[in-house]
Coordinates of C-alpha atoms and ligand atoms in Angstrom, one line a residue:
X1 CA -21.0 -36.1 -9.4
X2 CA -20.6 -33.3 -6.9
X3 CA -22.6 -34.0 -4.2
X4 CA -21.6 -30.5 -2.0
X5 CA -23.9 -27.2 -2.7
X6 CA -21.8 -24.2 -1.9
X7 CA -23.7 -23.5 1.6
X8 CA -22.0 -26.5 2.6
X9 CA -18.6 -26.1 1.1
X10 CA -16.1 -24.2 3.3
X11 CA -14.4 -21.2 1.8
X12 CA -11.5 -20.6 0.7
X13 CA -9.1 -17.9 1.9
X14 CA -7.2 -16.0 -0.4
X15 CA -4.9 -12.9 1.4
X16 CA -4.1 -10.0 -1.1
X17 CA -6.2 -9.1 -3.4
X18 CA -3.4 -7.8 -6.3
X19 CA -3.3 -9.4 -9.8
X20 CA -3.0 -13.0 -8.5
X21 CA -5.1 -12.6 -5.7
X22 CA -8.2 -11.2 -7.0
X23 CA -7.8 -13.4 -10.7
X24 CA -7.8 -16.3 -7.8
X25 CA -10.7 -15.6 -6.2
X26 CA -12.2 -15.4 -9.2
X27 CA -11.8 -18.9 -10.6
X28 CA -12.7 -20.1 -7.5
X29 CA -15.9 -18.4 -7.0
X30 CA -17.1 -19.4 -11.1
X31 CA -16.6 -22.9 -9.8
X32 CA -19.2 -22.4 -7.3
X33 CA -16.8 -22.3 -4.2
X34 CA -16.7 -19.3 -1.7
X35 CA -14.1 -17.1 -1.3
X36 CA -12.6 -14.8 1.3
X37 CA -10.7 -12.2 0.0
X38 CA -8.5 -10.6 2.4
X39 CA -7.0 -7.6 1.7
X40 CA -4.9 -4.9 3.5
X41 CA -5.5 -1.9 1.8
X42 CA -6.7 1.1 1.8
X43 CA -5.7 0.7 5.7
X44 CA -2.7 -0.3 5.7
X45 CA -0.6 0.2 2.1
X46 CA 2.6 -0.7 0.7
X47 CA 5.5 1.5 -0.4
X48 CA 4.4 1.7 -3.8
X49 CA 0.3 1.1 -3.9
X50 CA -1.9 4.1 -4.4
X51 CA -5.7 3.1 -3.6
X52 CA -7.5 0.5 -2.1
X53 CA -8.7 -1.2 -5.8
X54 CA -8.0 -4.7 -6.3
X55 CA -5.3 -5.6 -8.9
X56 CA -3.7 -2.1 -8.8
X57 CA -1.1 -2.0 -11.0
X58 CA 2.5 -0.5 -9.4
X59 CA 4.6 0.6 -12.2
X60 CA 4.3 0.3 -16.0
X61 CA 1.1 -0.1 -17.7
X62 CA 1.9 -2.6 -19.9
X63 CA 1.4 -6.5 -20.2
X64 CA 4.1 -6.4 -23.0
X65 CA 3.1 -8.7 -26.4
X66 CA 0.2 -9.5 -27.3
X67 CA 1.4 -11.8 -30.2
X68 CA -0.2 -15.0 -29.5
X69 CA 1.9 -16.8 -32.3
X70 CA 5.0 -15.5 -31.6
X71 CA 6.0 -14.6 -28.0
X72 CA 5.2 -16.5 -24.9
X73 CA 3.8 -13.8 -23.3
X74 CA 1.5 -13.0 -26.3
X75 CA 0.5 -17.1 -25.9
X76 CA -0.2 -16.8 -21.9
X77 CA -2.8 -13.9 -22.9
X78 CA -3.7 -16.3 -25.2
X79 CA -4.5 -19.4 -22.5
X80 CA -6.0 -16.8 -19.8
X81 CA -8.4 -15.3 -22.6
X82 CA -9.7 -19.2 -22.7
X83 CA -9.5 -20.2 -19.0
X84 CA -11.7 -17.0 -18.7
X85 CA -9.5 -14.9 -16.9
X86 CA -10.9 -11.5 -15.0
X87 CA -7.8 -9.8 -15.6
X88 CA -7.4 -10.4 -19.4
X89 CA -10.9 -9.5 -19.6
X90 CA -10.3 -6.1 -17.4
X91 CA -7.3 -5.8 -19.6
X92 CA -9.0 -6.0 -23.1
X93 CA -11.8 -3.5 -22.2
X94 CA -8.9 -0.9 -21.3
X95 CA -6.7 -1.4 -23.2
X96 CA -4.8 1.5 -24.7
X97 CA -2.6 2.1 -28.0
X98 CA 0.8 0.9 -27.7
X99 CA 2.2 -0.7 -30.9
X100 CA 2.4 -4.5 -30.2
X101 CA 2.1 -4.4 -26.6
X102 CA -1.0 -5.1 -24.7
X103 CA -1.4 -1.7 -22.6
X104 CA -4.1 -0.7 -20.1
X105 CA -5.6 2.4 -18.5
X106 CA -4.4 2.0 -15.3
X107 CA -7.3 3.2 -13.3
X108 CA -10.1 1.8 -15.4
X109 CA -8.5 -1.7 -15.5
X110 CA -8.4 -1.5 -11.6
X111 CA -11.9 -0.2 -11.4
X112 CA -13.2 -2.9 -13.6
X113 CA -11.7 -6.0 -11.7
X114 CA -12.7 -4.5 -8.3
X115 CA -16.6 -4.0 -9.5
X116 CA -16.4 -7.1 -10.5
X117 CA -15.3 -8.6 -7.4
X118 CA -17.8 -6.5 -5.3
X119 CA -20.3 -8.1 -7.7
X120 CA -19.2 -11.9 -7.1
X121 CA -22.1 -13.3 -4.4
X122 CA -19.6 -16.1 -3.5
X123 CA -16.3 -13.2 -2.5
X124 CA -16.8 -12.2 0.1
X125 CA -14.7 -8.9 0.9
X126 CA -12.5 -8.7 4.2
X127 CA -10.2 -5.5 4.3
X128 CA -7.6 -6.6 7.0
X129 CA -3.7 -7.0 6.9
X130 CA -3.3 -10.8 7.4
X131 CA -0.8 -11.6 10.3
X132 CA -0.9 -15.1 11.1
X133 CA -3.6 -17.5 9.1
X134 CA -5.7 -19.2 11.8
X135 CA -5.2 -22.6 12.1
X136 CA -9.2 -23.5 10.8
X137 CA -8.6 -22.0 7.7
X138 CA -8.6 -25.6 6.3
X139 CA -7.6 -24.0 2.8
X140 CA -5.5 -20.4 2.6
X141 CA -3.7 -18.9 -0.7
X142 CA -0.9 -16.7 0.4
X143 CA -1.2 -14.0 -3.0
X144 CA 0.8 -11.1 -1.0
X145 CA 3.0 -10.5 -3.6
X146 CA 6.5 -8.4 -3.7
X147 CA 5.7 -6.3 -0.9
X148 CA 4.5 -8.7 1.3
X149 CA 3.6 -6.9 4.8
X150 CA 6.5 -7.6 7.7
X151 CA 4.5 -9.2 9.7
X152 CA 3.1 -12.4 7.4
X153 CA 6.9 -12.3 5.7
X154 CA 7.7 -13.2 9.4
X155 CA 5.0 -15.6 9.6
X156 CA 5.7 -17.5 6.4
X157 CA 9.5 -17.7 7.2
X158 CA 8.3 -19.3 10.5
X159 CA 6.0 -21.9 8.0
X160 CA 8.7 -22.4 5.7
X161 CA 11.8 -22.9 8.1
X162 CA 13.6 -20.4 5.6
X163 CA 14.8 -16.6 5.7
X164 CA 12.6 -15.5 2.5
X165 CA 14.8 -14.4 -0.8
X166 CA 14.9 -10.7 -1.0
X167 CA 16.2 -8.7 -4.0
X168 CA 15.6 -5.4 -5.7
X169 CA 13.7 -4.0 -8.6
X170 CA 13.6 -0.3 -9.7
X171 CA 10.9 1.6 -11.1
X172 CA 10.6 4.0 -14.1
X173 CA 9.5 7.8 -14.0
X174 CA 6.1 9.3 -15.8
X175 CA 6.4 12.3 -17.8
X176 CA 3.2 14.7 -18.6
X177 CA 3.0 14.5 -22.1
X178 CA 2.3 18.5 -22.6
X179 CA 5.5 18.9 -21.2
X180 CA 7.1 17.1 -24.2
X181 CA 8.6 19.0 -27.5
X182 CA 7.3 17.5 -30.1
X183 CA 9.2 19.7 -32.6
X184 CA 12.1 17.1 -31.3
X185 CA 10.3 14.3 -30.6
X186 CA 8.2 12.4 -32.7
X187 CA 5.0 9.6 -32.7
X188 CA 6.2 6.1 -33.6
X189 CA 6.3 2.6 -33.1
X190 CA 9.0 0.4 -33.7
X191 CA 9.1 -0.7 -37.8
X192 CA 5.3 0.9 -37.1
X193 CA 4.0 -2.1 -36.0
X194 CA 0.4 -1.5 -34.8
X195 CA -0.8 -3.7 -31.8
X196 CA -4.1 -4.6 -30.3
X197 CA -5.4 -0.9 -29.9
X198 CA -2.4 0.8 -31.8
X199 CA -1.9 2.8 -34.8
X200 CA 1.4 2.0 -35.0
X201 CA 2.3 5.8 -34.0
X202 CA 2.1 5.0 -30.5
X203 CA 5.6 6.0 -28.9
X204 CA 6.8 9.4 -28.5
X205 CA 10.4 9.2 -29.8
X206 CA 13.0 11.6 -28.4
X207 CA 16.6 11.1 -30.6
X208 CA 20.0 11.3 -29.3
X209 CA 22.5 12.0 -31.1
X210 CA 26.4 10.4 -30.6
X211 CA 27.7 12.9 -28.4
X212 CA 24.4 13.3 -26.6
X213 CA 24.2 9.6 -25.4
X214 CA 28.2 9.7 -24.6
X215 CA 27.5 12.6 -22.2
X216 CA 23.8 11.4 -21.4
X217 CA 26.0 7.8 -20.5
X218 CA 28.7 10.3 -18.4
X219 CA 26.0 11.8 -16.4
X220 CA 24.4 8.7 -15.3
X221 CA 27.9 7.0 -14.5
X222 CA 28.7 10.2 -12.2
X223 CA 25.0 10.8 -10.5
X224 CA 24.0 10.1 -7.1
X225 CA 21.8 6.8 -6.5
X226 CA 19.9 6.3 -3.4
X227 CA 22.1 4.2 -1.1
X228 CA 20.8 0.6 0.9
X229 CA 22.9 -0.8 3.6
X230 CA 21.7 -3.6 2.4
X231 CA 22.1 -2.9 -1.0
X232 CA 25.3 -4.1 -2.2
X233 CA 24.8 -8.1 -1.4
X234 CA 21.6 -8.1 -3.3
X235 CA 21.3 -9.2 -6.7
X236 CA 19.0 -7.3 -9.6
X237 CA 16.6 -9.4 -11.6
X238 CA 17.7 -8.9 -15.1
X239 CA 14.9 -7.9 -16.7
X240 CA 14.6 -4.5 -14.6
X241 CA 17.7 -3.4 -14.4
X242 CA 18.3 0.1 -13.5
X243 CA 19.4 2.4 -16.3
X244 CA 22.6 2.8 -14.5
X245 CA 23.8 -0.4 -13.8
X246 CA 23.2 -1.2 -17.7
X247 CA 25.4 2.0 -18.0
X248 CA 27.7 0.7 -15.5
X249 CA 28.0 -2.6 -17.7
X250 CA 29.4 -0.8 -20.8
X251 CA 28.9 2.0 -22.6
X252 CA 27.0 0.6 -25.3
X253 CA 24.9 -1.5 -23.2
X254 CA 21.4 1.2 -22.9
X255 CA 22.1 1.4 -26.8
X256 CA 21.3 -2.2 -27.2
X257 CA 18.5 -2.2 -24.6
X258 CA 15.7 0.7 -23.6
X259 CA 17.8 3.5 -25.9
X260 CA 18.0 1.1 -28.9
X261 CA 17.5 3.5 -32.3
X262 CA 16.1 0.8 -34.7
X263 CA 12.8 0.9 -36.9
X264 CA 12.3 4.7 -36.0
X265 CA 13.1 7.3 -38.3
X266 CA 12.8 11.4 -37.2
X267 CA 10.2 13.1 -39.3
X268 CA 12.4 16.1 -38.3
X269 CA 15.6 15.1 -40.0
X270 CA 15.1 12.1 -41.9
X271 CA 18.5 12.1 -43.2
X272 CA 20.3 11.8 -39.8
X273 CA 19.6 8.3 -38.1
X274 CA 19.7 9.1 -34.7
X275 CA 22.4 7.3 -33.0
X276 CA 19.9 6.3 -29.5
X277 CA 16.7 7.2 -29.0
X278 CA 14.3 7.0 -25.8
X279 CA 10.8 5.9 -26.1
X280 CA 7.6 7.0 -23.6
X281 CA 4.5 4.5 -23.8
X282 CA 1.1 6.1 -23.3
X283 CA 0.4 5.5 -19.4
X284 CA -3.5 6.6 -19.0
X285 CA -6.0 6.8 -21.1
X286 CA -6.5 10.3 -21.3
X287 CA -3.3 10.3 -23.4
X288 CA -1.8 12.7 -20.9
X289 CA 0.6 11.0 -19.1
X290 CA 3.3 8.8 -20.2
X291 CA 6.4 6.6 -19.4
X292 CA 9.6 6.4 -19.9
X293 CA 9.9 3.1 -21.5
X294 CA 12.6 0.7 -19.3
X295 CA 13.7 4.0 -17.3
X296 CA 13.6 2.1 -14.2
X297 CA 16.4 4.0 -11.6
X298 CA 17.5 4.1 -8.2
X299 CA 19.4 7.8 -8.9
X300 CA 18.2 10.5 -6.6
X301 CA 15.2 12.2 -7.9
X302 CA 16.6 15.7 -8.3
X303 CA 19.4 13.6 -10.0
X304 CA 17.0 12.4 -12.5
X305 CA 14.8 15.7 -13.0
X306 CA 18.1 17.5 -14.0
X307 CA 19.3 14.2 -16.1
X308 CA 16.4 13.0 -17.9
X309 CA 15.9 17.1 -19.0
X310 CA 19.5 16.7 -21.0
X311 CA 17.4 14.3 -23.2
X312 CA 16.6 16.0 -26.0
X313 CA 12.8 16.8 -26.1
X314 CA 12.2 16.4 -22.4
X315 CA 14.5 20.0 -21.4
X316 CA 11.1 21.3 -19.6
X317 CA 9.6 17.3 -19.0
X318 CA 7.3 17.6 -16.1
X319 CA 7.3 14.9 -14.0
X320 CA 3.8 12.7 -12.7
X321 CA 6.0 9.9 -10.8
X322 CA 9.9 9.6 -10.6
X323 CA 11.9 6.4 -10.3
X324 CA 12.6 4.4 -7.3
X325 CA 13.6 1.3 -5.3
X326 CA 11.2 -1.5 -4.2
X327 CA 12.0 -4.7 -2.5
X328 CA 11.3 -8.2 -3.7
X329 CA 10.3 -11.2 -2.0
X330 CA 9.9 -14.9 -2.9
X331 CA 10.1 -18.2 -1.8
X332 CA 12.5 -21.0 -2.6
X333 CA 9.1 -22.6 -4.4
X334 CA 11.1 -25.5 -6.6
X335 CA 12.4 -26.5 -2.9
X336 CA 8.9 -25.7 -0.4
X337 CA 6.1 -25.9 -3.2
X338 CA 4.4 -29.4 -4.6
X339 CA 3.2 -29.4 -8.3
X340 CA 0.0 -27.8 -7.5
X341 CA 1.6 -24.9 -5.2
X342 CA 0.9 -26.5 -2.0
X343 CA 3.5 -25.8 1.1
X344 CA 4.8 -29.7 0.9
X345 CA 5.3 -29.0 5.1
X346 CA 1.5 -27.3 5.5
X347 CA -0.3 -28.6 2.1
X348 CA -3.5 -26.1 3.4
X349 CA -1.4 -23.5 2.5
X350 CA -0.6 -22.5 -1.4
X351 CA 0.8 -19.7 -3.0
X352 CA 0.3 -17.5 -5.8
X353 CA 1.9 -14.4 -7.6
X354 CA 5.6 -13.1 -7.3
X355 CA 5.7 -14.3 -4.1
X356 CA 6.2 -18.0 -5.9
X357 CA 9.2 -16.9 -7.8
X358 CA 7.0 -15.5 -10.9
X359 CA 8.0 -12.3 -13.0
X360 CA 5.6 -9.6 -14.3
X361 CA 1.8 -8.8 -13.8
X362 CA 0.4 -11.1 -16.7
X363 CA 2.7 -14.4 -15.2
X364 CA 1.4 -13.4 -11.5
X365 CA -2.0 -13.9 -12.4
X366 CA -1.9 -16.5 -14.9
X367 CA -0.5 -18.1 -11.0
X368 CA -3.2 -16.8 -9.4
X369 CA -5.8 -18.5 -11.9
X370 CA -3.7 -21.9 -11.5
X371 CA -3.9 -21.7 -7.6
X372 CA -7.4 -20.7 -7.8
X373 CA -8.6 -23.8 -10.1
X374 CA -6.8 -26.1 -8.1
X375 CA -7.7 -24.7 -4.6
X376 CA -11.3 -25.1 -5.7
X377 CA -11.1 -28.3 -7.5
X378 CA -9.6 -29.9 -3.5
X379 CA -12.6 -28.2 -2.0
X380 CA -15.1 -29.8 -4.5
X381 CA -13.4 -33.5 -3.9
X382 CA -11.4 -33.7 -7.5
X383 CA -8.4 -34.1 -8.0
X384 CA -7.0 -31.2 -9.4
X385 CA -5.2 -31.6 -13.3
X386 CA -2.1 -29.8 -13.9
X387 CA -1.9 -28.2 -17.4
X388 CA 0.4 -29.7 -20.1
X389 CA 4.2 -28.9 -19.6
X390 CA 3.7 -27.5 -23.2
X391 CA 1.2 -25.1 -22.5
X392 CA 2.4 -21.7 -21.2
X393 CA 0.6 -22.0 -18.2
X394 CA 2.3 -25.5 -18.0
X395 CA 6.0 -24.0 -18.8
X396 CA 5.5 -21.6 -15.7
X397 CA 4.1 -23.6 -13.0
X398 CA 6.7 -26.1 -14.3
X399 CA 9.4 -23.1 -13.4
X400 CA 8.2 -23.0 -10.5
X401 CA 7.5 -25.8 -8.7
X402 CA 10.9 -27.9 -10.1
X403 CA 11.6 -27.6 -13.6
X404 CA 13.9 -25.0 -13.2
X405 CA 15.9 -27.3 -11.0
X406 CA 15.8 -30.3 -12.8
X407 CA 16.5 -28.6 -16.3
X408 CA 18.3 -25.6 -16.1
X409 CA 20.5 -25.7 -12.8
X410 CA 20.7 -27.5 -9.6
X411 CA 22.5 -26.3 -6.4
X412 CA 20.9 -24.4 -3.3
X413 CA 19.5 -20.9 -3.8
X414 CA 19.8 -20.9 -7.5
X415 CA 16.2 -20.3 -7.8
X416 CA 15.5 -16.9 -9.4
X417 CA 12.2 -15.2 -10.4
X418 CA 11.5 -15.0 -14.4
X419 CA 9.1 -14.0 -17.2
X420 CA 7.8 -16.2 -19.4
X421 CA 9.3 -17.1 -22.1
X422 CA 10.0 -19.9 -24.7
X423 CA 13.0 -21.4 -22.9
X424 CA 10.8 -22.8 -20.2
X425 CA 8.7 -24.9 -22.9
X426 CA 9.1 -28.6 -24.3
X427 CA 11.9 -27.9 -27.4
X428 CA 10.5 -29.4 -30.9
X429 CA 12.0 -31.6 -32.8
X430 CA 13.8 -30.6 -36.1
X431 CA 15.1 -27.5 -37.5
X432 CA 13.4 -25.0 -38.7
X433 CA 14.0 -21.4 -38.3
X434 CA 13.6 -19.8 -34.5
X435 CA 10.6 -17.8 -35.9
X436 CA 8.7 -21.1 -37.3
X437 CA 9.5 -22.5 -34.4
X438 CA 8.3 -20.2 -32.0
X439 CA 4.7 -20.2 -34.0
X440 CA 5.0 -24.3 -33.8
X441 CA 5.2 -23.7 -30.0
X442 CA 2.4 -21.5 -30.2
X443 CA 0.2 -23.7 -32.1
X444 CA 1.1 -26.6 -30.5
X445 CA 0.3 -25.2 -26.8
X446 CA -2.7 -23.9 -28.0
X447 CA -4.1 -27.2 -29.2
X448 CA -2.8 -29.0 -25.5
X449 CA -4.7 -26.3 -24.0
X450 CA -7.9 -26.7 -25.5
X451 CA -7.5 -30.7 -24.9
X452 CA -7.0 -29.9 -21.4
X453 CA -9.9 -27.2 -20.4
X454 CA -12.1 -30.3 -22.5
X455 CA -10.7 -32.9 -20.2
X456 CA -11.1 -30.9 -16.9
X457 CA -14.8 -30.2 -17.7
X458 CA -15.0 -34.4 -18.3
X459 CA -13.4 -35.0 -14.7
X460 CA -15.6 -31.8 -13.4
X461 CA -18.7 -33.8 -14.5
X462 CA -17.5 -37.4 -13.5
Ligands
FAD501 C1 7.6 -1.2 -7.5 C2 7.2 -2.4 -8.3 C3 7.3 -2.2 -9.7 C4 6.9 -3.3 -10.5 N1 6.9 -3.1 -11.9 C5 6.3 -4.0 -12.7 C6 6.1 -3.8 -14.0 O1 6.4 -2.7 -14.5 N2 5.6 -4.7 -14.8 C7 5.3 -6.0 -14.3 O2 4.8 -6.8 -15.1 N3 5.4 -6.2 -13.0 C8 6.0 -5.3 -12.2 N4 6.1 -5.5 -10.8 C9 5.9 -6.8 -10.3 C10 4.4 -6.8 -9.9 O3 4.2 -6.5 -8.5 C11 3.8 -8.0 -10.0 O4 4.0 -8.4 -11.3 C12 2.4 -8.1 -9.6 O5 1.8 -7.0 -9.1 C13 2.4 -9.2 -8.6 O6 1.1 -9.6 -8.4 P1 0.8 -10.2 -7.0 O7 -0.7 -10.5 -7.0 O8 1.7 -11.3 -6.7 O9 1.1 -9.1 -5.9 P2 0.4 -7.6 -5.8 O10 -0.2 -7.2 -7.0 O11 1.4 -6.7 -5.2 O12 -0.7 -7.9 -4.7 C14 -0.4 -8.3 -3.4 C15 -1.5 -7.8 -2.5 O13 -1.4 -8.3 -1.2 C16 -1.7 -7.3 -0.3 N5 -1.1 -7.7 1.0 C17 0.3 -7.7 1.3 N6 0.4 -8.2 2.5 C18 -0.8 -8.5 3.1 C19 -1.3 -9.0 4.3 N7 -0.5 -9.4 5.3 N8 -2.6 -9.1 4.5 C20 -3.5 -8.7 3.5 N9 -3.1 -8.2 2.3 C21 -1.8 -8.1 2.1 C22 -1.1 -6.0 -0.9 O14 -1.8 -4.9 -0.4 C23 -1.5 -6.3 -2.4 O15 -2.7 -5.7 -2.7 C24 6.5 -4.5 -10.0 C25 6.5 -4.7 -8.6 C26 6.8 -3.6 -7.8 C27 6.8 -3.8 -6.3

């Protein structure tokens, strides 16, 4: 039995209080631990943030499927809905129309995880950049994300004897929607698919024809991108490619990516398929602002004013945000982390979030729950239980802290940030088809959940 009350029980420190951070701080403080949440903003900012609200999301609105049977990110909402995550819940009280996709009103999803972190007796709020942890914090969880300030990036090269992994992502431009010709365009989903709050019209649609992509294709090749010294060495993470390195990769390539033209047809001209199209997702909740669905760039912004107005619909496109360049950061976690994130040198330190080599907003929490539960679990003398391998929360941590080394490739710096997705799961057995199999996967990780959160309440109680 627990024998600590939480006067007695030291807190925990958690630094940044993004998606990870504050979804830590969370778990920790509904097991009856405190918390000290330490946060930068709004005093000091990074390149991209915009207020000082917890869990502020930095580019798209969207936390992509919410198909709990047959994607793996639809399954992770799936796990976090049950370990009774604060950002699902923000996320499903604002969430917006967007066929299949689980999107969220930016500001009141922000809003709602940072009232309800004011709200939590046992978080207690500091708003201070972090330089250094002091050495009695006897438990700290690093949650500082992509854009990690200098200073602590200094500090936990320093911790981990290692020059942090740097790369870049790019981000994609907002368009006001009453700038939009919608006697081009049209409202659509793909094969009008209708999501968690969609109607299955939920993507304005702006059609290209041949020659308009070929020249669309010949103005990207020849505009001017923002140039980095440091640039050229530094890989891309695949999944956010800028539209004009896909471009640079063939000229068909943005045809089979964002500018795919399937399971839309033009109200317009319903005999002419259109040969690529470009899709804008609903980005606030007034409906009056929305983005340019995998438009991430790095060209010059009056570059991509006069380009993006050459797509038909968008010649007089106004535009709320324009594309840019961010820097990444990570650690080499398979090599520096144990299985329950704990610096193997300095096991009072964890970390949660991108910073561990995780992909996306919904993948950096689900971290920041796991970090949270375990950080809290050490303080209240258990031993902390690592979800099944063949749960998603499993598949990811298992990414992260060595699976991807054991099972994919070994070799020094091969470690790379990812989404989740089915590849990092347990295969099945036998041969059905990838669809059944990808429901099996589903089923089966939800049932190994379940039999976990039952056995960590057991060992909670023993
Ligand atoms: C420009 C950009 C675009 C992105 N686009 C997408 C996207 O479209 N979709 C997607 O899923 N993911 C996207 N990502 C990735 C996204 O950042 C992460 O998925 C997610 O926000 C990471 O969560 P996190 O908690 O690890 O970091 P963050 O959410 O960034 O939170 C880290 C927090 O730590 C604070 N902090 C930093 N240093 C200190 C310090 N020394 N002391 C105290 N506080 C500190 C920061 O202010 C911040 O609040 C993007 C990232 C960037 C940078």
């Amino acid at each position: 039995m627990r024998s600590l009350r939480p006067a007695h029980l030291k807190p925990i420190h958690v630094v940044g209080g993004g998606l990870s951070g504050s979804e830590a701080a969370w778990q920790i403080a509904r097991r009856g631990v405190p918390v000290v949440l330490h946060e930068m903003r709004p005093d000091r900012s990074t390149a991209v943030h915009k207020s000082g609200k917890f869990a502020e999301l930095v580019c798209s609105n969207s936390f992509r499927s919410d198909d709990a049977e047959g994607s793996a990110i639809g399954l992770l909402h799936a796990e976090m809905r049950r370990l009774d995550s604060l950002v699902m819940r923000a996320a499903d009280t604002h969430k917006l129309p967007a066929g299949g996709a689980l999107a969220v009103d930016r500001e009141g999803f922000a809003a709602a995880i940072t009232a309800a972190i004011e709200g939590a007796p046992l978080i207690d709020i500091r708003r201070e950049e972090i330089l250094e942890p002091p050495a009695d914090w006897d438990s700290v969880i690093i949650a500082t994300g992509p854009l990690t300030s200098p200073a602590l990036a200094d500090t936990i090269r320093a911790l981990t004897g290692e020059t942090a992994l740097a790369f870049f992502d790019a981000i994609a431009p907002i368009v006001h929607r009453d700038s939009i010709d919608f006697d081009i365009t049209w409202f659509q989903s793909r094969y009008d698919k209708a999501g968690p709050a969609g109607s299955g019209a939920d993507y304005i649609n702006c059609p290209l024809t041949r020659a308009q992509y070929e020249d669309f294709v010949d103005a990207l090749l020849a505009g001017e991108k923002i140039a980095f010294h440091d640039f050229e060495a530094t890989p891309y993470f695949d999944g956010c490619l800028p539209i004009e390195v896909m471009a640079e990769r063939g000229r068909e390539t943005l045809r089979h990516g964002p500018m795919k033209p399937f399971g839309l047809t033009d109200p317009h001209r319903p005999a002419a398929k259109p040969y690529a199209v470009v899709q804008l997702r609903q980005d606030n909740k007034l409906g009056t602002l929305f983005n340019m669905v995998g438009f991430q760039t790095k060209l010059k912004h009056g570059e991509q004013v006069s380009i993006f107005r050459t797509i038909p619909g968008l010649a007089k496109a106004e535009f709320a945000r324009l594309g840019g360049l961010h820097r990444n950061t990570f650690i080499d976690s398979p090599k520096l982390l144990d299985d329950t994130l704990r610096l193997k040198a300095m096991p009072r330190f964890r970390f949660a979030g991108q910073i561990t080599g995780c992909e996306g907003y919904v993948e950096s929490a689900a971290i920041g729950l796991l970090a949270g539960r375990f950080a809290a679990a050490e303080q209240l003398d258990e031993r902390p239980l690592l979800p099944p391998p063949s749960t998603a929360h499993g598949a990811l941590i298992g990414h992260i802290t060595g699976g991807h080394i054991e099972t994919i490739e070994s070799g020094p710096r091969s470690f790379q940030p990812m989404n989740i997705n089915f590849g990092l799961f347990p295969p099945l057995g036998g041969g059905t088809t990838r669809g059944a199999k990808k429901q099996a996967l589903c089923a089966r990780a939800l049932a190994d959940l379940d039999a976990w959160i039952s056995a960590a309440v057991a060992h909670a109680a023993e």
